Amino acid sequence: MIRYVLAIILTTALLGTGVAGVDHAATVRSEQQVETQIAKFESAAMSLLDTEEPTPSGQQGARRIVDLDFPSGGFTSKAVDTFRIRPNPKGVSLLEYSVNGRVTRTRHVGASVRNLGAANGTTIFDGHTGTVTIALSLTEARGEPERSSEVYIALRVLSKVAEASGEVSNEKAMWSLRWPEARSWRRFA
């Protein structure tokens, strides 16, 4: 009888340790996936800034279409709690993210990236799983004649694909272009 009780206690302890290890591995895997998406975003933004000429605000110019694939919540990966891209007055952007309740990490992108559909320019993908398609375009905001012009990257969210339901939701509050126009950009990007 004592053997059975000890065997059950030992099995429970080993399973508890194993599950904790799998949970930690899933969180680390999700963080690596988010870091990969950040590198993809940063590469597109910096390529646009380094190789293209800015266009005046309101005119179409060079664009980069980027698909960001966020990890899904499950046994082998954890969903993103926080993912925000916000412009900084110093001419850079701060990208903040956290996964599974861990500490929020901040990365700097060497260009000012603004969401034109948001009041403060911040793009928020908190809790999102699946794919998000965004368009980046280099824009020049011209001020008064005595002031120099400011170059920034305009961000528009084209579509969000929810992984669980497979739906496409176009959020009009976050982007100002229509979906057929966005689809045609893929041929030229």
PDB file of C-alpha atoms in Angstrom, residues 2-178:
ATOM      1  CA  ILE A   2       2.810   2.387   0.920  1.00  0.00           C
ATOM      2  CA  ARG A   3       4.491   1.606  -2.400  1.00  0.00           C
ATOM      3  CA  TYR A   4       1.411   2.728  -4.330  1.00  0.00           C
ATOM      4  CA  VAL A   5       1.136   5.951  -2.371  1.00  0.00           C
ATOM      5  CA  LEU A   6       4.844   6.712  -2.928  1.00  0.00           C
ATOM      6  CA  ALA A   7       4.528   5.873  -6.626  1.00  0.00           C
ATOM      7  CA  ILE A   8       1.562   8.252  -6.999  1.00  0.00           C
ATOM      8  CA  ILE A   9       3.359  11.043  -5.128  1.00  0.00           C
ATOM      9  CA  LEU A  10       6.526  10.577  -7.201  1.00  0.00           C
ATOM     10  CA  THR A  11       4.556  10.503 -10.474  1.00  0.00           C
ATOM     11  CA  THR A  12       2.671  13.656  -9.519  1.00  0.00           C
ATOM     12  CA  ALA A  13       5.908  15.457  -8.664  1.00  0.00           C
ATOM     13  CA  LEU A  14       7.536  14.432 -11.946  1.00  0.00           C
ATOM     14  CA  LEU A  15       4.493  15.490 -13.991  1.00  0.00           C
ATOM     15  CA  GLY A  16       4.345  18.834 -12.177  1.00  0.00           C
ATOM     16  CA  THR A  17       7.990  19.486 -12.981  1.00  0.00           C
ATOM     17  CA  GLY A  18       7.518  18.436 -16.607  1.00  0.00           C
ATOM     18  CA  VAL A  19       4.469  20.634 -17.150  1.00  0.00           C
ATOM     19  CA  ALA A  20       6.275  23.642 -15.683  1.00  0.00           C
ATOM     20  CA  GLY A  21       9.142  23.002 -18.084  1.00  0.00           C
ATOM     21  CA  VAL A  22       6.801  22.756 -21.068  1.00  0.00           C
ATOM     22  CA  ASP A  23       5.054  25.979 -20.024  1.00  0.00           C
ATOM     23  CA  HIS A  24       8.383  27.804 -19.763  1.00  0.00           C
ATOM     24  CA  ALA A  25       9.510  26.422 -23.135  1.00  0.00           C
ATOM     25  CA  ALA A  26       6.227  27.567 -24.734  1.00  0.00           C
ATOM     26  CA  THR A  27       6.734  31.089 -23.368  1.00  0.00           C
ATOM     27  CA  VAL A  28      10.339  31.228 -24.604  1.00  0.00           C
ATOM     28  CA  ARG A  29       9.251  29.913 -28.024  1.00  0.00           C
ATOM     29  CA  SER A  30       6.568  32.606 -28.259  1.00  0.00           C
ATOM     30  CA  GLU A  31       9.045  35.319 -27.287  1.00  0.00           C
ATOM     31  CA  GLN A  32      11.359  34.106 -30.051  1.00  0.00           C
ATOM     32  CA  GLN A  33       8.475  34.233 -32.544  1.00  0.00           C
ATOM     33  CA  VAL A  34       7.671  37.809 -31.500  1.00  0.00           C
ATOM     34  CA  GLU A  35      11.355  38.790 -31.791  1.00  0.00           C
ATOM     35  CA  THR A  36      11.367  37.377 -35.334  1.00  0.00           C
ATOM     36  CA  GLN A  37       8.321  39.480 -36.236  1.00  0.00           C
ATOM     37  CA  ILE A  38       9.943  42.566 -34.703  1.00  0.00           C
ATOM     38  CA  ALA A  39      13.057  41.974 -36.822  1.00  0.00           C
ATOM     39  CA  LYS A  40      10.861  41.655 -39.926  1.00  0.00           C
ATOM     40  CA  PHE A  41       9.061  44.913 -39.073  1.00  0.00           C
ATOM     41  CA  GLU A  42      12.288  46.759 -38.271  1.00  0.00           C
ATOM     42  CA  SER A  43      13.940  45.532 -41.466  1.00  0.00           C
ATOM     43  CA  ALA A  44      11.035  46.773 -43.613  1.00  0.00           C
ATOM     44  CA  ALA A  45      10.911  50.154 -41.831  1.00  0.00           C
ATOM     45  CA  MET A  46      14.656  50.766 -42.042  1.00  0.00           C
ATOM     46  CA  SER A  47      14.815  49.592 -45.672  1.00  0.00           C
ATOM     47  CA  LEU A  48      12.091  52.077 -46.519  1.00  0.00           C
ATOM     48  CA  LEU A  49      13.886  54.877 -44.691  1.00  0.00           C
ATOM     49  CA  ASP A  50      17.324  54.078 -46.152  1.00  0.00           C
ATOM     50  CA  THR A  51      16.437  53.411 -49.789  1.00  0.00           C
ATOM     51  CA  GLU A  52      13.362  55.489 -50.687  1.00  0.00           C
ATOM     52  CA  GLU A  53      12.513  59.170 -51.065  1.00  0.00           C
ATOM     53  CA  PRO A  54       9.730  60.570 -48.858  1.00  0.00           C
ATOM     54  CA  THR A  55       6.521  61.855 -50.402  1.00  0.00           C
ATOM     55  CA  PRO A  56       4.398  64.737 -49.090  1.00  0.00           C
ATOM     56  CA  SER A  57       1.612  63.787 -46.725  1.00  0.00           C
ATOM     57  CA  GLY A  58      -1.484  62.589 -48.581  1.00  0.00           C
ATOM     58  CA  GLN A  59       0.373  61.347 -51.683  1.00  0.00           C
ATOM     59  CA  GLN A  60       1.194  57.741 -52.446  1.00  0.00           C
ATOM     60  CA  GLY A  61       4.833  56.797 -52.495  1.00  0.00           C
ATOM     61  CA  ALA A  62       7.059  53.850 -51.716  1.00  0.00           C
ATOM     62  CA  ARG A  63       5.472  51.166 -49.524  1.00  0.00           C
ATOM     63  CA  ARG A  64       6.342  47.987 -47.747  1.00  0.00           C
ATOM     64  CA  ILE A  65       3.664  45.402 -46.967  1.00  0.00           C
ATOM     65  CA  VAL A  66       4.504  43.338 -43.891  1.00  0.00           C
ATOM     66  CA  ASP A  67       2.660  40.308 -42.522  1.00  0.00           C
ATOM     67  CA  LEU A  68       3.197  39.961 -38.781  1.00  0.00           C
ATOM     68  CA  ASP A  69       2.464  36.435 -37.510  1.00  0.00           C
ATOM     69  CA  PHE A  70       1.668  36.446 -33.805  1.00  0.00           C
ATOM     70  CA  PRO A  71       1.845  33.194 -31.829  1.00  0.00           C
ATOM     71  CA  SER A  72      -1.392  31.510 -30.894  1.00  0.00           C
ATOM     72  CA  GLY A  73      -2.185  30.585 -27.334  1.00  0.00           C
ATOM     73  CA  GLY A  74      -1.951  26.873 -26.715  1.00  0.00           C
ATOM     74  CA  PHE A  75       0.095  24.113 -25.150  1.00  0.00           C
ATOM     75  CA  THR A  76       3.257  24.760 -27.191  1.00  0.00           C
ATOM     76  CA  SER A  77       3.046  28.546 -27.475  1.00  0.00           C
ATOM     77  CA  LYS A  78       1.600  31.458 -25.514  1.00  0.00           C
ATOM     78  CA  ALA A  79      -0.345  34.430 -26.840  1.00  0.00           C
ATOM     79  CA  VAL A  80       1.084  37.935 -26.788  1.00  0.00           C
ATOM     80  CA  ASP A  81      -0.251  39.979 -23.860  1.00  0.00           C
ATOM     81  CA  THR A  82       1.067  43.341 -25.059  1.00  0.00           C
ATOM     82  CA  PHE A  83       2.370  44.478 -28.451  1.00  0.00           C
ATOM     83  CA  ARG A  84       2.537  48.221 -29.134  1.00  0.00           C
ATOM     84  CA  ILE A  85       4.376  50.415 -31.602  1.00  0.00           C
ATOM     85  CA  ARG A  86       4.466  54.024 -30.488  1.00  0.00           C
ATOM     86  CA  PRO A  87       6.324  57.011 -31.868  1.00  0.00           C
ATOM     87  CA  ASN A  88       8.763  58.863 -29.664  1.00  0.00           C
ATOM     88  CA  PRO A  89       9.315  62.629 -30.020  1.00  0.00           C
ATOM     89  CA  LYS A  90      13.050  61.974 -30.445  1.00  0.00           C
ATOM     90  CA  GLY A  91      12.531  60.564 -33.964  1.00  0.00           C
ATOM     91  CA  VAL A  92      12.523  56.880 -33.053  1.00  0.00           C
ATOM     92  CA  SER A  93       9.747  54.428 -32.223  1.00  0.00           C
ATOM     93  CA  LEU A  94       9.367  52.230 -29.180  1.00  0.00           C
ATOM     94  CA  LEU A  95       8.115  48.716 -29.672  1.00  0.00           C
ATOM     95  CA  GLU A  96       6.854  47.144 -26.438  1.00  0.00           C
ATOM     96  CA  TYR A  97       5.765  43.547 -25.970  1.00  0.00           C
ATOM     97  CA  SER A  98       5.163  40.967 -23.285  1.00  0.00           C
ATOM     98  CA  VAL A  99       4.235  37.299 -23.410  1.00  0.00           C
ATOM     99  CA  ASN A 100       2.439  35.217 -20.790  1.00  0.00           C
ATOM    100  CA  GLY A 101       2.573  37.802 -18.020  1.00  0.00           C
ATOM    101  CA  ARG A 102       6.340  38.222 -18.153  1.00  0.00           C
ATOM    102  CA  VAL A 103       8.095  41.567 -17.968  1.00  0.00           C
ATOM    103  CA  THR A 104       7.392  44.023 -20.804  1.00  0.00           C
ATOM    104  CA  ARG A 105      10.355  44.329 -23.139  1.00  0.00           C
ATOM    105  CA  THR A 106      11.119  47.431 -25.187  1.00  0.00           C
ATOM    106  CA  ARG A 107      12.923  47.636 -28.523  1.00  0.00           C
ATOM    107  CA  HIS A 108      13.869  50.801 -30.383  1.00  0.00           C
ATOM    108  CA  VAL A 109      13.237  51.201 -34.104  1.00  0.00           C
ATOM    109  CA  GLY A 110      15.453  53.840 -35.683  1.00  0.00           C
ATOM    110  CA  ALA A 111      12.566  55.638 -37.397  1.00  0.00           C
ATOM    111  CA  SER A 112       9.419  57.383 -36.263  1.00  0.00           C
ATOM    112  CA  VAL A 113       6.501  55.059 -37.102  1.00  0.00           C
ATOM    113  CA  ARG A 114       3.014  56.537 -36.714  1.00  0.00           C
ATOM    114  CA  ASN A 115      -0.389  54.937 -37.063  1.00  0.00           C
ATOM    115  CA  LEU A 116      -2.351  57.550 -38.988  1.00  0.00           C
ATOM    116  CA  GLY A 117      -5.666  56.112 -37.794  1.00  0.00           C
ATOM    117  CA  ALA A 118      -4.893  56.538 -34.093  1.00  0.00           C
ATOM    118  CA  ALA A 119      -5.079  59.857 -32.247  1.00  0.00           C
ATOM    119  CA  ASN A 120      -1.647  59.529 -30.627  1.00  0.00           C
ATOM    120  CA  GLY A 121      -0.035  57.502 -33.436  1.00  0.00           C
ATOM    121  CA  THR A 122       0.265  54.325 -31.338  1.00  0.00           C
ATOM    122  CA  THR A 123      -0.489  50.942 -32.883  1.00  0.00           C
ATOM    123  CA  ILE A 124      -1.875  48.396 -30.411  1.00  0.00           C
ATOM    124  CA  PHE A 125      -2.079  44.632 -30.994  1.00  0.00           C
ATOM    125  CA  ASP A 126      -2.616  43.556 -27.373  1.00  0.00           C
ATOM    126  CA  GLY A 127      -3.735  39.935 -27.093  1.00  0.00           C
ATOM    127  CA  HIS A 128      -3.814  39.378 -30.854  1.00  0.00           C
ATOM    128  CA  THR A 129      -3.126  35.943 -32.324  1.00  0.00           C
ATOM    129  CA  GLY A 130      -2.790  35.124 -35.997  1.00  0.00           C
ATOM    130  CA  THR A 131      -1.656  37.333 -38.864  1.00  0.00           C
ATOM    131  CA  VAL A 132      -1.799  41.104 -39.166  1.00  0.00           C
ATOM    132  CA  THR A 133      -1.039  42.765 -42.507  1.00  0.00           C
ATOM    133  CA  ILE A 134       0.319  46.297 -42.296  1.00  0.00           C
ATOM    134  CA  ALA A 135       1.477  48.829 -44.881  1.00  0.00           C
ATOM    135  CA  LEU A 136       4.424  51.129 -44.201  1.00  0.00           C
ATOM    136  CA  SER A 137       4.970  54.233 -46.318  1.00  0.00           C
ATOM    137  CA  LEU A 138       7.606  56.929 -46.066  1.00  0.00           C
ATOM    138  CA  THR A 139       5.985  60.343 -45.594  1.00  0.00           C
ATOM    139  CA  GLU A 140       7.227  63.891 -45.239  1.00  0.00           C
ATOM    140  CA  ALA A 141       5.250  66.322 -43.115  1.00  0.00           C
ATOM    141  CA  ARG A 142       5.977  69.863 -44.148  1.00  0.00           C
ATOM    142  CA  GLY A 143       5.638  72.514 -41.489  1.00  0.00           C
ATOM    143  CA  GLU A 144       5.887  76.261 -41.724  1.00  0.00           C
ATOM    144  CA  PRO A 145       8.402  77.607 -44.275  1.00  0.00           C
ATOM    145  CA  GLU A 146      11.002  78.438 -41.634  1.00  0.00           C
ATOM    146  CA  ARG A 147      10.804  74.977 -40.082  1.00  0.00           C
ATOM    147  CA  SER A 148      12.417  71.926 -41.585  1.00  0.00           C
ATOM    148  CA  SER A 149      10.256  69.079 -42.787  1.00  0.00           C
ATOM    149  CA  GLU A 150       9.821  65.960 -40.703  1.00  0.00           C
ATOM    150  CA  VAL A 151      10.156  62.492 -42.238  1.00  0.00           C
ATOM    151  CA  TYR A 152       8.260  59.611 -40.664  1.00  0.00           C
ATOM    152  CA  ILE A 153       6.882  56.217 -41.593  1.00  0.00           C
ATOM    153  CA  ALA A 154       3.090  56.034 -41.806  1.00  0.00           C
ATOM    154  CA  LEU A 155       1.605  52.733 -40.664  1.00  0.00           C
ATOM    155  CA  ARG A 156      -1.776  51.452 -41.782  1.00  0.00           C
ATOM    156  CA  VAL A 157      -3.331  48.204 -40.581  1.00  0.00           C
ATOM    157  CA  LEU A 158      -4.746  46.509 -43.663  1.00  0.00           C
ATOM    158  CA  SER A 159      -6.207  43.365 -42.141  1.00  0.00           C
ATOM    159  CA  LYS A 160      -6.274  41.216 -39.068  1.00  0.00           C
ATOM    160  CA  VAL A 161      -6.815  37.497 -39.457  1.00  0.00           C
ATOM    161  CA  ALA A 162      -7.969  35.858 -36.259  1.00  0.00           C
ATOM    162  CA  GLU A 163      -6.371  32.434 -36.115  1.00  0.00           C
ATOM    163  CA  ALA A 164      -9.082  30.764 -34.057  1.00  0.00           C
ATOM    164  CA  SER A 165     -12.052  31.816 -36.195  1.00  0.00           C
ATOM    165  CA  GLY A 166     -10.362  32.407 -39.542  1.00  0.00           C
ATOM    166  CA  GLU A 167     -12.206  35.729 -39.924  1.00  0.00           C
ATOM    167  CA  VAL A 168     -10.787  38.809 -41.590  1.00  0.00           C
ATOM    168  CA  SER A 169     -11.742  42.018 -39.829  1.00  0.00           C
ATOM    169  CA  ASN A 170     -10.874  45.336 -41.398  1.00  0.00           C
ATOM    170  CA  GLU A 171     -10.787  47.900 -38.634  1.00  0.00           C
ATOM    171  CA  LYS A 172     -11.766  51.214 -40.192  1.00  0.00           C
ATOM    172  CA  ALA A 173     -10.640  53.133 -37.111  1.00  0.00           C
ATOM    173  CA  MET A 174      -7.061  52.002 -37.647  1.00  0.00           C
ATOM    174  CA  TRP A 175      -6.614  52.322 -41.408  1.00  0.00           C
ATOM    175  CA  SER A 176      -7.851  54.651 -44.073  1.00  0.00           C
ATOM    176  CA  LEU A 177      -7.449  52.622 -47.272  1.00  0.00           C
ATOM    177  CA  ARG A 178      -9.825  50.056 -48.712  1.00  0.00           C
TER     178      ARG A 178
END
